[in-house]
Amino acid sequence: QSALTQPPSASGSPGQSVTISCTGTSSDVGAYNYVSWYQQHPGKAPKLMIFEVTKRPSGVPDRFSGSKSGNTASLTVSGLQAEDEADYYCISYAGANNLGVFGTGTTVTVL
Amino acid sequence: EVQLLESGGGSVQPGGSLRLSCAASGFTFSSYAMSWVRQAPGKGLHWVSVITGSAITTWYADSVKGRFTISRDNSKNTLYLQMNSLRAEDTAVYYCAKGGSSGRLEYWGQGTLVTVSS
């Protein structure tokens, strides 16, 4: 399985929105509604922010939202805050006989 | 409160072996698939292996197939990763996580560093 493609970086000013894309294929992102997003601060373990494309675990602010169109999933962070500066990774399910696949990661900078 | 605590990391020479453990608490361990995910220094996340709650089914990344073995002891609420024939490229922080190949990895341990070097 090849890694899902994410832009290496994204940025925005406080209060603005930033959207990160996650592009896969018709065998993973495009085939299933099982895309998750993770936030990772330096030296810390990843934290689940979105699962099943659009769902937020309890405790995750509603500033974080997910969507999908075709083979591309997206994470939008609205109302950017300083603490949103982190690395973000997507994951997609890839079928019953396959390990899922991670995205390449995107570093979000709050200007 | 869900807790995952990895142990067993360290330094090893190429070709050597290590066994990682992940002690779980705060949930019904046997009811959930569990995963190992690794992150090489300064690099992204990569799934290593997944095991179902019953331990009947396992999956491995191509890069570790035949060298690593995932297992679990549901009586001890513990997940394991036996790593043999270690290579320099296996150097990474290894995380255990609650969840399987759907990608919903709800909880993560703090990670344990494995360094493979001569």
PDB file of C-alpha atoms in Angstrom:
ATOM      1  CA  GLN A   1       0.000   0.000   0.000  1.00  0.00           C
ATOM      2  CA  SER A   2       1.329   3.439  -0.915  1.00  0.00           C
ATOM      3  CA  ALA A   3       1.033   6.298   1.545  1.00  0.00           C
ATOM      4  CA  LEU A   4      -1.832   8.724   1.117  1.00  0.00           C
ATOM      5  CA  THR A   5      -0.695  12.088  -0.252  1.00  0.00           C
ATOM      6  CA  GLN A   6      -0.885  15.181   1.942  1.00  0.00           C
ATOM      7  CA  PRO A   7       0.631  18.629   1.346  1.00  0.00           C
ATOM      8  CA  PRO A   8       3.825  19.002   3.399  1.00  0.00           C
ATOM      9  CA  SER A   9       2.707  22.257   4.968  1.00  0.00           C
ATOM     10  CA  ALA A  10      -0.232  24.589   5.489  1.00  0.00           C
ATOM     11  CA  SER A  11      -0.585  27.827   7.378  1.00  0.00           C
ATOM     12  CA  GLY A  12      -3.035  30.473   8.474  1.00  0.00           C
ATOM     13  CA  SER A  13      -3.375  33.402  10.824  1.00  0.00           C
ATOM     14  CA  PRO A  14      -5.229  33.134  14.131  1.00  0.00           C
ATOM     15  CA  GLY A  15      -8.964  33.061  13.528  1.00  0.00           C
ATOM     16  CA  GLN A  16      -8.617  31.956   9.909  1.00  0.00           C
ATOM     17  CA  SER A  17      -9.358  28.511   8.472  1.00  0.00           C
ATOM     18  CA  VAL A  18      -6.989  25.981   6.999  1.00  0.00           C
ATOM     19  CA  THR A  19      -7.890  22.882   4.999  1.00  0.00           C
ATOM     20  CA  ILE A  20      -5.610  19.865   4.584  1.00  0.00           C
ATOM     21  CA  SER A  21      -6.165  17.344   1.808  1.00  0.00           C
ATOM     22  CA  CYS A  22      -5.508  13.601   1.879  1.00  0.00           C
ATOM     23  CA  THR A  23      -5.495  11.926  -1.521  1.00  0.00           C
ATOM     24  CA  GLY A  24      -5.690   8.190  -1.949  1.00  0.00           C
ATOM     25  CA  THR A  25      -7.164   5.829  -4.493  1.00  0.00           C
ATOM     26  CA  SER A  26     -10.387   4.034  -5.313  1.00  0.00           C
ATOM     27  CA  SER A  27      -9.069   1.144  -3.190  1.00  0.00           C
ATOM     28  CA  ASP A  28      -8.816   3.096   0.046  1.00  0.00           C
ATOM     29  CA  VAL A  29     -10.143   6.653   0.529  1.00  0.00           C
ATOM     30  CA  GLY A  30     -12.563   6.391  -2.363  1.00  0.00           C
ATOM     31  CA  ALA A  31     -13.883   2.973  -1.397  1.00  0.00           C
ATOM     32  CA  TYR A  32     -14.686   3.354   2.286  1.00  0.00           C
ATOM     33  CA  ASN A  33     -15.974   5.941   4.741  1.00  0.00           C
ATOM     34  CA  TYR A  34     -13.201   5.080   7.164  1.00  0.00           C
ATOM     35  CA  VAL A  35     -10.871   8.050   7.082  1.00  0.00           C
ATOM     36  CA  SER A  36      -9.434   9.315  10.357  1.00  0.00           C
ATOM     37  CA  TRP A  37      -7.320  12.349  11.193  1.00  0.00           C
ATOM     38  CA  TYR A  38      -4.667  12.697  13.897  1.00  0.00           C
ATOM     39  CA  GLN A  39      -2.954  15.679  15.466  1.00  0.00           C
ATOM     40  CA  GLN A  40       0.591  15.300  16.773  1.00  0.00           C
ATOM     41  CA  HIS A  41       2.532  17.884  18.736  1.00  0.00           C
ATOM     42  CA  PRO A  42       6.337  17.548  18.882  1.00  0.00           C
ATOM     43  CA  GLY A  43       7.446  14.748  21.173  1.00  0.00           C
ATOM     44  CA  LYS A  44       3.881  13.661  21.885  1.00  0.00           C
ATOM     45  CA  ALA A  45       1.711  10.742  20.850  1.00  0.00           C
ATOM     46  CA  PRO A  46      -0.842  11.333  18.092  1.00  0.00           C
ATOM     47  CA  LYS A  47      -4.388  12.298  19.101  1.00  0.00           C
ATOM     48  CA  LEU A  48      -7.523  11.226  17.236  1.00  0.00           C
ATOM     49  CA  MET A  49      -9.379  14.280  15.910  1.00  0.00           C
ATOM     50  CA  ILE A  50     -11.798  12.850  13.315  1.00  0.00           C
ATOM     51  CA  PHE A  51     -12.935   9.303  12.529  1.00  0.00           C
ATOM     52  CA  GLU A  52     -15.241   7.806   9.866  1.00  0.00           C
ATOM     53  CA  VAL A  53     -14.663  10.909   7.695  1.00  0.00           C
ATOM     54  CA  THR A  54     -16.780  13.364   9.686  1.00  0.00           C
ATOM     55  CA  LYS A  55     -17.177  12.213  13.300  1.00  0.00           C
ATOM     56  CA  ARG A  56     -15.487  13.932  16.245  1.00  0.00           C
ATOM     57  CA  PRO A  57     -14.523  12.087  19.431  1.00  0.00           C
ATOM     58  CA  SER A  58     -15.797  13.681  22.605  1.00  0.00           C
ATOM     59  CA  GLY A  59     -13.585  16.524  23.714  1.00  0.00           C
ATOM     60  CA  VAL A  60     -12.443  17.544  20.232  1.00  0.00           C
ATOM     61  CA  PRO A  61     -13.550  21.128  19.458  1.00  0.00           C
ATOM     62  CA  ASP A  62     -16.110  21.571  16.686  1.00  0.00           C
ATOM     63  CA  ARG A  63     -13.566  23.829  14.967  1.00  0.00           C
ATOM     64  CA  PHE A  64     -12.255  20.574  13.512  1.00  0.00           C
ATOM     65  CA  SER A  65     -14.311  19.056  10.715  1.00  0.00           C
ATOM     66  CA  GLY A  66     -13.818  16.369   8.081  1.00  0.00           C
ATOM     67  CA  SER A  67     -15.199  15.682   4.628  1.00  0.00           C
ATOM     68  CA  LYS A  68     -14.584  13.504   1.597  1.00  0.00           C
ATOM     69  CA  SER A  69     -15.079  13.752  -2.139  1.00  0.00           C
ATOM     70  CA  GLY A  70     -14.070  10.882  -4.366  1.00  0.00           C
ATOM     71  CA  ASN A  71     -10.542   9.754  -3.540  1.00  0.00           C
ATOM     72  CA  THR A  72      -9.712  12.841  -1.479  1.00  0.00           C
ATOM     73  CA  ALA A  73     -10.539  13.479   2.164  1.00  0.00           C
ATOM     74  CA  SER A  74     -10.088  16.829   3.864  1.00  0.00           C
ATOM     75  CA  LEU A  75      -9.650  18.191   7.364  1.00  0.00           C
ATOM     76  CA  THR A  76     -10.660  21.786   8.022  1.00  0.00           C
ATOM     77  CA  VAL A  77      -9.582  23.690  11.104  1.00  0.00           C
ATOM     78  CA  SER A  78     -11.683  26.801  11.563  1.00  0.00           C
ATOM     79  CA  GLY A  79     -10.888  29.674  13.886  1.00  0.00           C
ATOM     80  CA  LEU A  80      -7.209  28.752  14.046  1.00  0.00           C
ATOM     81  CA  GLN A  81      -5.616  28.960  17.461  1.00  0.00           C
ATOM     82  CA  ALA A  82      -1.967  28.832  18.476  1.00  0.00           C
ATOM     83  CA  GLU A  83      -2.398  25.359  19.972  1.00  0.00           C
ATOM     84  CA  ASP A  84      -3.518  24.014  16.582  1.00  0.00           C
ATOM     85  CA  GLU A  85       0.070  24.290  15.356  1.00  0.00           C
ATOM     86  CA  ALA A  86       1.067  20.649  14.943  1.00  0.00           C
ATOM     87  CA  ASP A  87       1.526  17.828  12.457  1.00  0.00           C
ATOM     88  CA  TYR A  88      -1.625  16.256  11.051  1.00  0.00           C
ATOM     89  CA  TYR A  89      -1.950  12.762   9.558  1.00  0.00           C
ATOM     90  CA  CYS A  90      -4.804  11.002   7.815  1.00  0.00           C
ATOM     91  CA  ILE A  91      -5.426   7.261   7.770  1.00  0.00           C
ATOM     92  CA  SER A  92      -7.697   5.251   5.518  1.00  0.00           C
ATOM     93  CA  TYR A  93      -9.061   1.734   5.790  1.00  0.00           C
ATOM     94  CA  ALA A  94      -7.971  -0.314   2.781  1.00  0.00           C
ATOM     95  CA  GLY A  95     -10.081  -3.441   2.874  1.00  0.00           C
ATOM     96  CA  ALA A  96     -10.428  -6.588   4.961  1.00  0.00           C
ATOM     97  CA  ASN A  97      -7.182  -8.170   3.827  1.00  0.00           C
ATOM     98  CA  ASN A  98      -5.026  -5.083   4.127  1.00  0.00           C
ATOM     99  CA  LEU A  99      -3.413  -2.970   6.781  1.00  0.00           C
ATOM    100  CA  GLY A 100      -4.680   0.586   6.553  1.00  0.00           C
ATOM    101  CA  VAL A 101      -2.487   3.316   5.168  1.00  0.00           C
ATOM    102  CA  PHE A 102      -1.288   6.573   6.709  1.00  0.00           C
ATOM    103  CA  GLY A 103      -0.904   9.887   4.951  1.00  0.00           C
ATOM    104  CA  THR A 104       2.459  11.574   4.505  1.00  0.00           C
ATOM    105  CA  GLY A 105       1.674  14.223   7.107  1.00  0.00           C
ATOM    106  CA  THR A 106       1.102  17.987   7.025  1.00  0.00           C
ATOM    107  CA  THR A 107       2.700  20.562   9.292  1.00  0.00           C
ATOM    108  CA  VAL A 108       0.258  23.314  10.169  1.00  0.00           C
ATOM    109  CA  THR A 109       1.773  26.653  11.155  1.00  0.00           C
ATOM    110  CA  VAL A 110      -0.214  29.397  12.843  1.00  0.00           C
ATOM    111  CA  LEU A 111       1.282  32.646  11.613  1.00  0.00           C
TER     112      LEU A 111
ATOM    113  CA  GLU B   1      -9.409   6.115  32.335  1.00  0.00           C
ATOM    114  CA  VAL B   2      -7.802   4.306  29.412  1.00  0.00           C
ATOM    115  CA  GLN B   3      -4.062   3.850  29.772  1.00  0.00           C
ATOM    116  CA  LEU B   4      -1.554   2.206  27.460  1.00  0.00           C
ATOM    117  CA  LEU B   5       1.996   1.796  28.714  1.00  0.00           C
ATOM    118  CA  GLU B   6       4.693   0.516  26.362  1.00  0.00           C
ATOM    119  CA  SER B   7       7.962  -1.007  27.497  1.00  0.00           C
ATOM    120  CA  GLY B   8      10.820  -3.043  26.103  1.00  0.00           C
ATOM    121  CA  GLY B   9      12.473  -0.539  23.819  1.00  0.00           C
ATOM    122  CA  GLY B  10      16.201   0.019  23.754  1.00  0.00           C
ATOM    123  CA  SER B  11      19.336  -0.271  21.671  1.00  0.00           C
ATOM    124  CA  VAL B  12      20.154  -3.399  19.723  1.00  0.00           C
ATOM    125  CA  GLN B  13      22.620  -4.402  17.017  1.00  0.00           C
ATOM    126  CA  PRO B  14      21.470  -5.202  13.484  1.00  0.00           C
ATOM    127  CA  GLY B  15      20.161  -8.750  13.347  1.00  0.00           C
ATOM    128  CA  GLY B  16      19.143  -8.676  16.985  1.00  0.00           C
ATOM    129  CA  SER B  17      15.773  -9.080  18.641  1.00  0.00           C
ATOM    130  CA  LEU B  18      13.533  -7.160  21.018  1.00  0.00           C
ATOM    131  CA  ARG B  19      10.087  -7.739  22.468  1.00  0.00           C
ATOM    132  CA  LEU B  20       7.871  -4.758  23.098  1.00  0.00           C
ATOM    133  CA  SER B  21       5.004  -4.894  25.566  1.00  0.00           C
ATOM    134  CA  CYS B  22       1.972  -2.665  25.990  1.00  0.00           C
ATOM    135  CA  ALA B  23       0.059  -2.906  29.251  1.00  0.00           C
ATOM    136  CA  ALA B  24      -3.546  -1.794  28.862  1.00  0.00           C
ATOM    137  CA  SER B  25      -6.070  -0.688  31.458  1.00  0.00           C
ATOM    138  CA  GLY B  26      -9.370   1.153  31.706  1.00  0.00           C
ATOM    139  CA  PHE B  27     -11.279  -0.817  29.057  1.00  0.00           C
ATOM    140  CA  THR B  28     -12.281  -4.389  28.184  1.00  0.00           C
ATOM    141  CA  PHE B  29      -9.026  -5.289  26.462  1.00  0.00           C
ATOM    142  CA  SER B  30     -10.227  -8.496  24.799  1.00  0.00           C
ATOM    143  CA  SER B  31     -13.041  -6.648  23.010  1.00  0.00           C
ATOM    144  CA  TYR B  32     -10.791  -4.435  20.916  1.00  0.00           C
ATOM    145  CA  ALA B  33      -8.331  -4.781  18.086  1.00  0.00           C
ATOM    146  CA  MET B  34      -4.943  -3.311  18.907  1.00  0.00           C
ATOM    147  CA  SER B  35      -2.263  -1.783  16.723  1.00  0.00           C
ATOM    148  CA  TRP B  36       1.442  -1.043  16.677  1.00  0.00           C
ATOM    149  CA  VAL B  37       2.444   2.132  14.830  1.00  0.00           C
ATOM    150  CA  ARG B  38       5.994   3.431  14.451  1.00  0.00           C
ATOM    151  CA  GLN B  39       7.635   6.740  13.688  1.00  0.00           C
ATOM    152  CA  ALA B  40      11.238   7.008  12.584  1.00  0.00           C
ATOM    153  CA  PRO B  41      13.100  10.094  13.884  1.00  0.00           C
ATOM    154  CA  GLY B  42      11.785  13.177  12.100  1.00  0.00           C
ATOM    155  CA  LYS B  43       9.510  11.107   9.857  1.00  0.00           C
ATOM    156  CA  GLY B  44       5.828  10.269   9.558  1.00  0.00           C
ATOM    157  CA  LEU B  45       3.652   7.598  11.107  1.00  0.00           C
ATOM    158  CA  HIS B  46       3.565   4.053   9.728  1.00  0.00           C
ATOM    159  CA  TRP B  47       1.331   1.201  10.707  1.00  0.00           C
ATOM    160  CA  VAL B  48       3.321  -1.878  11.704  1.00  0.00           C
ATOM    161  CA  SER B  49       0.753  -4.466  12.706  1.00  0.00           C
ATOM    162  CA  VAL B  50      -2.816  -5.049  13.880  1.00  0.00           C
ATOM    163  CA  ILE B  51      -4.366  -7.891  15.874  1.00  0.00           C
ATOM    164  CA  THR B  52      -8.041  -8.558  16.455  1.00  0.00           C
ATOM    165  CA  GLY B  53      -9.472  -8.800  19.970  1.00  0.00           C
ATOM    166  CA  SER B  54      -9.641 -12.570  19.804  1.00  0.00           C
ATOM    167  CA  ALA B  55      -6.122 -12.741  18.333  1.00  0.00           C
ATOM    168  CA  ILE B  56      -7.480 -14.845  15.470  1.00  0.00           C
ATOM    169  CA  THR B  57      -6.424 -12.409  12.741  1.00  0.00           C
ATOM    170  CA  THR B  58      -3.293 -10.338  12.311  1.00  0.00           C
ATOM    171  CA  TRP B  59      -1.998  -7.972   9.659  1.00  0.00           C
ATOM    172  CA  TYR B  60       1.555  -6.758   9.012  1.00  0.00           C
ATOM    173  CA  ALA B  61       3.227  -4.076   6.953  1.00  0.00           C
ATOM    174  CA  ASP B  62       5.222  -5.574   4.087  1.00  0.00           C
ATOM    175  CA  SER B  63       8.396  -4.089   5.591  1.00  0.00           C
ATOM    176  CA  VAL B  64       8.142  -6.238   8.726  1.00  0.00           C
ATOM    177  CA  LYS B  65       6.350  -9.347   7.457  1.00  0.00           C
ATOM    178  CA  GLY B  66       8.235 -12.490   8.432  1.00  0.00           C
ATOM    179  CA  ARG B  67      10.368 -10.649  11.003  1.00  0.00           C
ATOM    180  CA  PHE B  68       7.842  -9.203  13.471  1.00  0.00           C
ATOM    181  CA  THR B  69       5.075 -11.052  15.317  1.00  0.00           C
ATOM    182  CA  ILE B  70       2.178  -9.371  17.063  1.00  0.00           C
ATOM    183  CA  SER B  71       0.406 -11.191  19.878  1.00  0.00           C
ATOM    184  CA  ARG B  72      -1.695 -10.520  22.934  1.00  0.00           C
ATOM    185  CA  ASP B  73      -2.475 -12.064  26.305  1.00  0.00           C
ATOM    186  CA  ASN B  74      -6.039 -11.101  27.136  1.00  0.00           C
ATOM    187  CA  SER B  75      -5.697 -12.561  30.639  1.00  0.00           C
ATOM    188  CA  LYS B  76      -2.919 -10.051  31.308  1.00  0.00           C
ATOM    189  CA  ASN B  77      -4.366  -7.152  29.266  1.00  0.00           C
ATOM    190  CA  THR B  78      -1.078  -6.968  27.423  1.00  0.00           C
ATOM    191  CA  LEU B  79      -0.126  -6.531  23.762  1.00  0.00           C
ATOM    192  CA  TYR B  80       3.241  -7.669  22.428  1.00  0.00           C
ATOM    193  CA  LEU B  81       5.455  -7.119  19.407  1.00  0.00           C
ATOM    194  CA  GLN B  82       8.275  -9.607  18.921  1.00  0.00           C
ATOM    195  CA  MET B  83      10.851  -8.060  16.614  1.00  0.00           C
ATOM    196  CA  ASN B  84      13.523 -10.299  15.076  1.00  0.00           C
ATOM    197  CA  SER B  85      16.225  -9.710  12.470  1.00  0.00           C
ATOM    198  CA  LEU B  86      16.170  -6.022  13.259  1.00  0.00           C
ATOM    199  CA  ARG B  87      17.535  -3.571  10.716  1.00  0.00           C
ATOM    200  CA  ALA B  88      18.735   0.010  10.956  1.00  0.00           C
ATOM    201  CA  GLU B  89      15.547   1.131   9.214  1.00  0.00           C
ATOM    202  CA  ASP B  90      13.479  -0.291  12.094  1.00  0.00           C
ATOM    203  CA  THR B  91      14.819   2.497  14.311  1.00  0.00           C
ATOM    204  CA  ALA B  92      11.754   4.395  15.491  1.00  0.00           C
ATOM    205  CA  VAL B  93       9.442   5.240  18.337  1.00  0.00           C
ATOM    206  CA  TYR B  94       6.916   2.428  18.572  1.00  0.00           C
ATOM    207  CA  TYR B  95       3.409   3.264  19.763  1.00  0.00           C
ATOM    208  CA  CYS B  96       0.673   0.870  20.743  1.00  0.00           C
ATOM    209  CA  ALA B  97      -2.859   2.075  20.091  1.00  0.00           C
ATOM    210  CA  LYS B  98      -6.384   0.917  20.884  1.00  0.00           C
ATOM    211  CA  GLY B  99      -8.115   0.166  17.615  1.00  0.00           C
ATOM    212  CA  GLY B 100      -7.600  -1.644  14.353  1.00  0.00           C
ATOM    213  CA  SER B 101      -7.503  -1.243  10.623  1.00  0.00           C
ATOM    214  CA  SER B 102     -10.603   0.975  10.429  1.00  0.00           C
ATOM    215  CA  GLY B 103      -8.174   3.674  11.510  1.00  0.00           C
ATOM    216  CA  ARG B 104     -10.075   4.738  14.600  1.00  0.00           C
ATOM    217  CA  LEU B 105      -7.111   4.633  16.995  1.00  0.00           C
ATOM    218  CA  GLU B 106      -8.765   6.218  20.005  1.00  0.00           C
ATOM    219  CA  TYR B 107      -5.965   5.969  22.521  1.00  0.00           C
ATOM    220  CA  TRP B 108      -2.202   5.807  22.197  1.00  0.00           C
ATOM    221  CA  GLY B 109       0.634   4.955  24.537  1.00  0.00           C
ATOM    222  CA  GLN B 110       3.515   7.322  25.132  1.00  0.00           C
ATOM    223  CA  GLY B 111       5.804   5.344  22.812  1.00  0.00           C
ATOM    224  CA  THR B 112       9.012   3.398  23.303  1.00  0.00           C
ATOM    225  CA  LEU B 113      12.195   4.071  21.331  1.00  0.00           C
ATOM    226  CA  VAL B 114      13.920   1.269  19.469  1.00  0.00           C
ATOM    227  CA  THR B 115      17.395   2.011  18.126  1.00  0.00           C
ATOM    228  CA  VAL B 116      19.096  -0.458  15.794  1.00  0.00           C
ATOM    229  CA  SER B 117      22.749   0.378  15.353  1.00  0.00           C
ATOM    230  CA  SER B 118      26.135  -1.239  15.373  1.00  0.00           C
TER     231      SER B 118
END
